[in-house]
Amino acid sequence: MELKQYTKQQLALRNGQDKVEIWVAWEGNIYDVTKSRLWKNGKHYEHWAGQDLTEELKDAPHTIRVFEKFDIIGKLIK
Ligand code: HEM
């Protein structure tokens, strides 16, 4: 199945403040982290959902493996 494509603006609405869904992008993939306790209200330590956090992940104390339990729900349009 083809993944749906979303713009930055659409992603930005899933920041945990404007809509129920909480999304985070990494390397062009958009992950749904709505169910995560650690992303409540869109905030994760000093980071906000609703954006591409590819660069920020490099400074995190963990790798991309933390996304394994979350579904990729779409692709971010560049
Ligand atoms: C200063 C930066 C950050 C800190 C201190 C931090 C800390 C943590 C900690 C302690 C956990 C739970 C333990 C673990 O799985 O290792 C976690 C989980 C996670 N982090 Fe981060 N993180 C940071 C940045 C990021 C960034 C930039 C992203 C996204 C690109 C991210 C995405 C996630 C996800 C998806 C989880 C899994 C949440 C869950 O299982 O419910 N983190 N983080």
mmCIF file with all atom_site columns, C-alpha atoms and ligand atoms in Angstrom:
data_model
loop_
_atom_site.group_PDB
_atom_site.id
_atom_site.type_symbol
_atom_site.label_atom_id
_atom_site.label_alt_id
_atom_site.label_comp_id
_atom_site.label_asym_id
_atom_site.label_entity_id
_atom_site.label_seq_id
_atom_site.pdbx_PDB_ins_code
_atom_site.Cartn_x
_atom_site.Cartn_y
_atom_site.Cartn_z
_atom_site.occupancy
_atom_site.B_iso_or_equiv
_atom_site.pdbx_formal_charge
_atom_site.auth_seq_id
_atom_site.auth_comp_id
_atom_site.auth_asym_id
_atom_site.auth_atom_id
_atom_site.pdbx_PDB_model_num
ATOM   1   C  CA  . MET A 1 1  ? 0.000  0.000  0.000  1.00 0.00 ? 1  MET A CA  1
ATOM   2   C  CA  . GLU A 1 2  ? 1.254  3.479  -0.900 1.00 0.00 ? 2  GLU A CA  1
ATOM   3   C  CA  . LEU A 1 3  ? 1.796  5.758  2.057  1.00 0.00 ? 3  LEU A CA  1
ATOM   4   C  CA  . LYS A 1 4  ? -0.081 9.030  2.037  1.00 0.00 ? 4  LYS A CA  1
ATOM   5   C  CA  . GLN A 1 5  ? 1.956  12.194 1.541  1.00 0.00 ? 5  GLN A CA  1
ATOM   6   C  CA  . TYR A 1 6  ? 1.699  15.160 3.872  1.00 0.00 ? 6  TYR A CA  1
ATOM   7   C  CA  . THR A 1 7  ? 3.047  18.691 3.748  1.00 0.00 ? 7  THR A CA  1
ATOM   8   C  CA  . LYS A 1 8  ? 4.978  20.357 6.562  1.00 0.00 ? 8  LYS A CA  1
ATOM   9   C  CA  . GLN A 1 9  ? 1.869  22.389 7.315  1.00 0.00 ? 9  GLN A CA  1
ATOM   10  C  CA  . GLN A 1 10 ? -0.255 19.248 7.730  1.00 0.00 ? 10 GLN A CA  1
ATOM   11  C  CA  . LEU A 1 11 ? 2.423  17.709 9.951  1.00 0.00 ? 11 LEU A CA  1
ATOM   12  C  CA  . ALA A 1 12 ? 2.568  20.901 12.028 1.00 0.00 ? 12 ALA A CA  1
ATOM   13  C  CA  . LEU A 1 13 ? -1.115 20.508 12.953 1.00 0.00 ? 13 LEU A CA  1
ATOM   14  C  CA  . ARG A 1 14 ? -0.260 17.173 14.637 1.00 0.00 ? 14 ARG A CA  1
ATOM   15  C  CA  . ASN A 1 15 ? 1.881  18.865 17.284 1.00 0.00 ? 15 ASN A CA  1
ATOM   16  C  CA  . GLY A 1 16 ? -0.210 17.664 20.219 1.00 0.00 ? 16 GLY A CA  1
ATOM   17  C  CA  . GLN A 1 17 ? -1.957 21.022 20.579 1.00 0.00 ? 17 GLN A CA  1
ATOM   18  C  CA  . ASP A 1 18 ? -4.184 21.514 17.531 1.00 0.00 ? 18 ASP A CA  1
ATOM   19  C  CA  . LYS A 1 19 ? -5.407 17.999 16.781 1.00 0.00 ? 19 LYS A CA  1
ATOM   20  C  CA  . VAL A 1 20 ? -5.755 14.694 18.623 1.00 0.00 ? 20 VAL A CA  1
ATOM   21  C  CA  . GLU A 1 21 ? -3.090 12.925 16.575 1.00 0.00 ? 21 GLU A CA  1
ATOM   22  C  CA  . ILE A 1 22 ? 0.565  13.424 17.475 1.00 0.00 ? 22 ILE A CA  1
ATOM   23  C  CA  . TRP A 1 23 ? 3.029  12.894 14.640 1.00 0.00 ? 23 TRP A CA  1
ATOM   24  C  CA  . VAL A 1 24 ? 6.808  13.100 14.321 1.00 0.00 ? 24 VAL A CA  1
ATOM   25  C  CA  . ALA A 1 25 ? 8.868  12.921 11.120 1.00 0.00 ? 25 ALA A CA  1
ATOM   26  C  CA  . TRP A 1 26 ? 12.268 11.325 10.753 1.00 0.00 ? 26 TRP A CA  1
ATOM   27  C  CA  . GLU A 1 27 ? 14.102 10.922 7.421  1.00 0.00 ? 27 GLU A CA  1
ATOM   28  C  CA  . GLY A 1 28 ? 10.942 11.531 5.404  1.00 0.00 ? 28 GLY A CA  1
ATOM   29  C  CA  . ASN A 1 29 ? 8.751  9.071  7.303  1.00 0.00 ? 29 ASN A CA  1
ATOM   30  C  CA  . ILE A 1 30 ? 5.941  10.270 9.547  1.00 0.00 ? 30 ILE A CA  1
ATOM   31  C  CA  . TYR A 1 31 ? 5.340  8.259  12.734 1.00 0.00 ? 31 TYR A CA  1
ATOM   32  C  CA  . ASP A 1 32 ? 2.192  8.313  14.841 1.00 0.00 ? 32 ASP A CA  1
ATOM   33  C  CA  . VAL A 1 33 ? 3.224  8.637  18.501 1.00 0.00 ? 33 VAL A CA  1
ATOM   34  C  CA  . THR A 1 34 ? -0.244 9.561  19.793 1.00 0.00 ? 34 THR A CA  1
ATOM   35  C  CA  . LYS A 1 35 ? -0.278 6.553  22.133 1.00 0.00 ? 35 LYS A CA  1
ATOM   36  C  CA  . SER A 1 36 ? 3.074  7.339  23.702 1.00 0.00 ? 36 SER A CA  1
ATOM   37  C  CA  . ARG A 1 37 ? 3.111  8.536  27.296 1.00 0.00 ? 37 ARG A CA  1
ATOM   38  C  CA  . LEU A 1 38 ? 6.451  10.128 26.500 1.00 0.00 ? 38 LEU A CA  1
ATOM   39  C  CA  . TRP A 1 39 ? 4.948  12.417 23.822 1.00 0.00 ? 39 TRP A CA  1
ATOM   40  C  CA  . LYS A 1 40 ? 1.983  13.669 25.817 1.00 0.00 ? 40 LYS A CA  1
ATOM   41  C  CA  . ASN A 1 41 ? 0.645  16.975 24.499 1.00 0.00 ? 41 ASN A CA  1
ATOM   42  C  CA  . GLY A 1 42 ? 3.274  16.757 21.767 1.00 0.00 ? 42 GLY A CA  1
ATOM   43  C  CA  . LYS A 1 43 ? 6.216  17.435 24.050 1.00 0.00 ? 43 LYS A CA  1
ATOM   44  C  CA  . HIS A 1 44 ? 9.178  15.058 24.472 1.00 0.00 ? 44 HIS A CA  1
ATOM   45  C  CA  . TYR A 1 45 ? 11.900 16.456 26.714 1.00 0.00 ? 45 TYR A CA  1
ATOM   46  C  CA  . GLU A 1 46 ? 12.801 19.721 24.959 1.00 0.00 ? 46 GLU A CA  1
ATOM   47  C  CA  . HIS A 1 47 ? 11.341 18.600 21.618 1.00 0.00 ? 47 HIS A CA  1
ATOM   48  C  CA  . TRP A 1 48 ? 7.961  19.249 20.022 1.00 0.00 ? 48 TRP A CA  1
ATOM   49  C  CA  . ALA A 1 49 ? 6.033  16.923 17.708 1.00 0.00 ? 49 ALA A CA  1
ATOM   50  C  CA  . GLY A 1 50 ? 4.550  18.152 14.439 1.00 0.00 ? 50 GLY A CA  1
ATOM   51  C  CA  . GLN A 1 51 ? 7.910  18.560 12.753 1.00 0.00 ? 51 GLN A CA  1
ATOM   52  C  CA  . ASP A 1 52 ? 10.878 16.827 11.190 1.00 0.00 ? 52 ASP A CA  1
ATOM   53  C  CA  . LEU A 1 53 ? 13.219 15.814 14.037 1.00 0.00 ? 53 LEU A CA  1
ATOM   54  C  CA  . THR A 1 54 ? 15.874 14.064 11.937 1.00 0.00 ? 54 THR A CA  1
ATOM   55  C  CA  . GLU A 1 55 ? 18.673 16.374 13.067 1.00 0.00 ? 55 GLU A CA  1
ATOM   56  C  CA  . GLU A 1 56 ? 17.519 16.430 16.690 1.00 0.00 ? 56 GLU A CA  1
ATOM   57  C  CA  . LEU A 1 57 ? 17.611 12.641 16.981 1.00 0.00 ? 57 LEU A CA  1
ATOM   58  C  CA  . LYS A 1 58 ? 21.408 12.819 16.620 1.00 0.00 ? 58 LYS A CA  1
ATOM   59  C  CA  . ASP A 1 59 ? 21.558 14.450 20.065 1.00 0.00 ? 59 ASP A CA  1
ATOM   60  C  CA  . ALA A 1 60 ? 19.093 12.045 21.706 1.00 0.00 ? 60 ALA A CA  1
ATOM   61  C  CA  . PRO A 1 61 ? 20.276 9.463  24.265 1.00 0.00 ? 61 PRO A CA  1
ATOM   62  C  CA  . HIS A 1 62 ? 18.682 6.755  22.094 1.00 0.00 ? 62 HIS A CA  1
ATOM   63  C  CA  . THR A 1 63 ? 18.593 5.650  18.454 1.00 0.00 ? 63 THR A CA  1
ATOM   64  C  CA  . ILE A 1 64 ? 15.758 5.373  15.926 1.00 0.00 ? 64 ILE A CA  1
ATOM   65  C  CA  . ARG A 1 65 ? 14.925 1.961  17.438 1.00 0.00 ? 65 ARG A CA  1
ATOM   66  C  CA  . VAL A 1 66 ? 12.559 3.762  19.827 1.00 0.00 ? 66 VAL A CA  1
ATOM   67  C  CA  . PHE A 1 67 ? 10.220 4.150  16.822 1.00 0.00 ? 67 PHE A CA  1
ATOM   68  C  CA  . GLU A 1 68 ? 9.930  0.401  16.232 1.00 0.00 ? 68 GLU A CA  1
ATOM   69  C  CA  . LYS A 1 69 ? 6.642  0.074  18.071 1.00 0.00 ? 69 LYS A CA  1
ATOM   70  C  CA  . PHE A 1 70 ? 5.049  2.973  16.185 1.00 0.00 ? 70 PHE A CA  1
ATOM   71  C  CA  . ASP A 1 71 ? 3.494  2.866  12.724 1.00 0.00 ? 71 ASP A CA  1
ATOM   72  C  CA  . ILE A 1 72 ? 4.690  4.921  9.793  1.00 0.00 ? 72 ILE A CA  1
ATOM   73  C  CA  . ILE A 1 73 ? 1.488  6.613  8.732  1.00 0.00 ? 73 ILE A CA  1
ATOM   74  C  CA  . GLY A 1 74 ? 2.798  8.712  5.855  1.00 0.00 ? 74 GLY A CA  1
ATOM   75  C  CA  . LYS A 1 75 ? 5.603  10.460 4.029  1.00 0.00 ? 75 LYS A CA  1
ATOM   76  C  CA  . LEU A 1 76 ? 6.668  14.060 4.459  1.00 0.00 ? 76 LEU A CA  1
ATOM   77  C  CA  . ILE A 1 77 ? 6.642  16.049 1.220  1.00 0.00 ? 77 ILE A CA  1
ATOM   78  C  CA  . LYS A 1 78 ? 9.977  17.853 0.884  1.00 0.00 ? 78 LYS A CA  1
HETATM 79  C  C1  . HEM B 2 .  ? 17.339 15.573 24.418 1.00 0.00 ? 1  HEM B C1  1
HETATM 80  C  C2  . HEM B 2 .  ? 16.707 14.771 23.599 1.00 0.00 ? 1  HEM B C2  1
HETATM 81  C  C3  . HEM B 2 .  ? 15.977 13.533 24.014 1.00 0.00 ? 1  HEM B C3  1
HETATM 82  C  C4  . HEM B 2 .  ? 15.906 12.879 25.203 1.00 0.00 ? 1  HEM B C4  1
HETATM 83  C  C5  . HEM B 2 .  ? 16.566 13.258 26.521 1.00 0.00 ? 1  HEM B C5  1
HETATM 84  C  C6  . HEM B 2 .  ? 15.085 11.695 25.001 1.00 0.00 ? 1  HEM B C6  1
HETATM 85  C  C7  . HEM B 2 .  ? 14.810 10.751 25.967 1.00 0.00 ? 1  HEM B C7  1
HETATM 86  C  C8  . HEM B 2 .  ? 14.048 9.617  25.787 1.00 0.00 ? 1  HEM B C8  1
HETATM 87  C  C9  . HEM B 2 .  ? 13.866 8.571  26.777 1.00 0.00 ? 1  HEM B C9  1
HETATM 88  C  C10 . HEM B 2 .  ? 14.498 8.549  28.163 1.00 0.00 ? 1  HEM B C10 1
HETATM 89  C  C11 . HEM B 2 .  ? 13.044 7.651  26.231 1.00 0.00 ? 1  HEM B C11 1
HETATM 90  C  C12 . HEM B 2 .  ? 12.563 6.361  26.873 1.00 0.00 ? 1  HEM B C12 1
HETATM 91  C  C13 . HEM B 2 .  ? 13.654 5.349  27.029 1.00 0.00 ? 1  HEM B C13 1
HETATM 92  C  C14 . HEM B 2 .  ? 14.179 4.830  25.727 1.00 0.00 ? 1  HEM B C14 1
HETATM 93  O  O1  . HEM B 2 .  ? 13.383 4.230  24.988 1.00 0.00 ? 1  HEM B O1  1
HETATM 94  O  O2  . HEM B 2 .  ? 15.390 4.978  25.477 1.00 0.00 ? 1  HEM B O2  1
HETATM 95  C  C15 . HEM B 2 .  ? 12.706 8.111  24.909 1.00 0.00 ? 1  HEM B C15 1
HETATM 96  C  C16 . HEM B 2 .  ? 11.874 7.456  24.045 1.00 0.00 ? 1  HEM B C16 1
HETATM 97  C  C17 . HEM B 2 .  ? 11.526 7.913  22.778 1.00 0.00 ? 1  HEM B C17 1
HETATM 98  N  N1  . HEM B 2 .  ? 12.067 8.999  22.121 1.00 0.00 ? 1  HEM B N1  1
HETATM 99  FE FE1 . HEM B 2 .  ? 13.358 10.313 22.897 1.00 0.00 ? 1  HEM B FE1 1
HETATM 100 N  N2  . HEM B 2 .  ? 14.661 11.666 23.706 1.00 0.00 ? 1  HEM B N2  1
HETATM 101 C  C18 . HEM B 2 .  ? 15.177 12.762 23.075 1.00 0.00 ? 1  HEM B C18 1
HETATM 102 C  C19 . HEM B 2 .  ? 14.993 13.111 21.756 1.00 0.00 ? 1  HEM B C19 1
HETATM 103 C  C20 . HEM B 2 .  ? 14.148 12.477 20.864 1.00 0.00 ? 1  HEM B C20 1
HETATM 104 C  C21 . HEM B 2 .  ? 13.892 12.902 19.501 1.00 0.00 ? 1  HEM B C21 1
HETATM 105 C  C22 . HEM B 2 .  ? 14.535 14.097 18.815 1.00 0.00 ? 1  HEM B C22 1
HETATM 106 C  C23 . HEM B 2 .  ? 12.976 12.032 18.995 1.00 0.00 ? 1  HEM B C23 1
HETATM 107 C  C24 . HEM B 2 .  ? 12.369 12.005 17.614 1.00 0.00 ? 1  HEM B C24 1
HETATM 108 C  C25 . HEM B 2 .  ? 13.092 12.096 16.498 1.00 0.00 ? 1  HEM B C25 1
HETATM 109 C  C26 . HEM B 2 .  ? 12.659 11.055 20.037 1.00 0.00 ? 1  HEM B C26 1
HETATM 110 C  C27 . HEM B 2 .  ? 11.761 10.016 19.928 1.00 0.00 ? 1  HEM B C27 1
HETATM 111 C  C28 . HEM B 2 .  ? 11.463 9.095  20.891 1.00 0.00 ? 1  HEM B C28 1
HETATM 112 C  C29 . HEM B 2 .  ? 10.453 8.058  20.765 1.00 0.00 ? 1  HEM B C29 1
HETATM 113 C  C30 . HEM B 2 .  ? 9.550  7.801  19.555 1.00 0.00 ? 1  HEM B C30 1
HETATM 114 C  C31 . HEM B 2 .  ? 10.503 7.321  21.949 1.00 0.00 ? 1  HEM B C31 1
HETATM 115 C  C32 . HEM B 2 .  ? 9.637  6.116  22.303 1.00 0.00 ? 1  HEM B C32 1
HETATM 116 C  C33 . HEM B 2 .  ? 8.449  6.577  23.115 1.00 0.00 ? 1  HEM B C33 1
HETATM 117 C  C34 . HEM B 2 .  ? 7.643  5.429  23.682 1.00 0.00 ? 1  HEM B C34 1
HETATM 118 O  O3  . HEM B 2 .  ? 8.088  4.287  23.675 1.00 0.00 ? 1  HEM B O3  1
HETATM 119 O  O4  . HEM B 2 .  ? 6.519  5.696  24.136 1.00 0.00 ? 1  HEM B O4  1
HETATM 120 N  N3  . HEM B 2 .  ? 13.397 11.365 21.155 1.00 0.00 ? 1  HEM B N3  1
HETATM 121 N  N4  . HEM B 2 .  ? 13.342 9.301  24.656 1.00 0.00 ? 1  HEM B N4  1
#
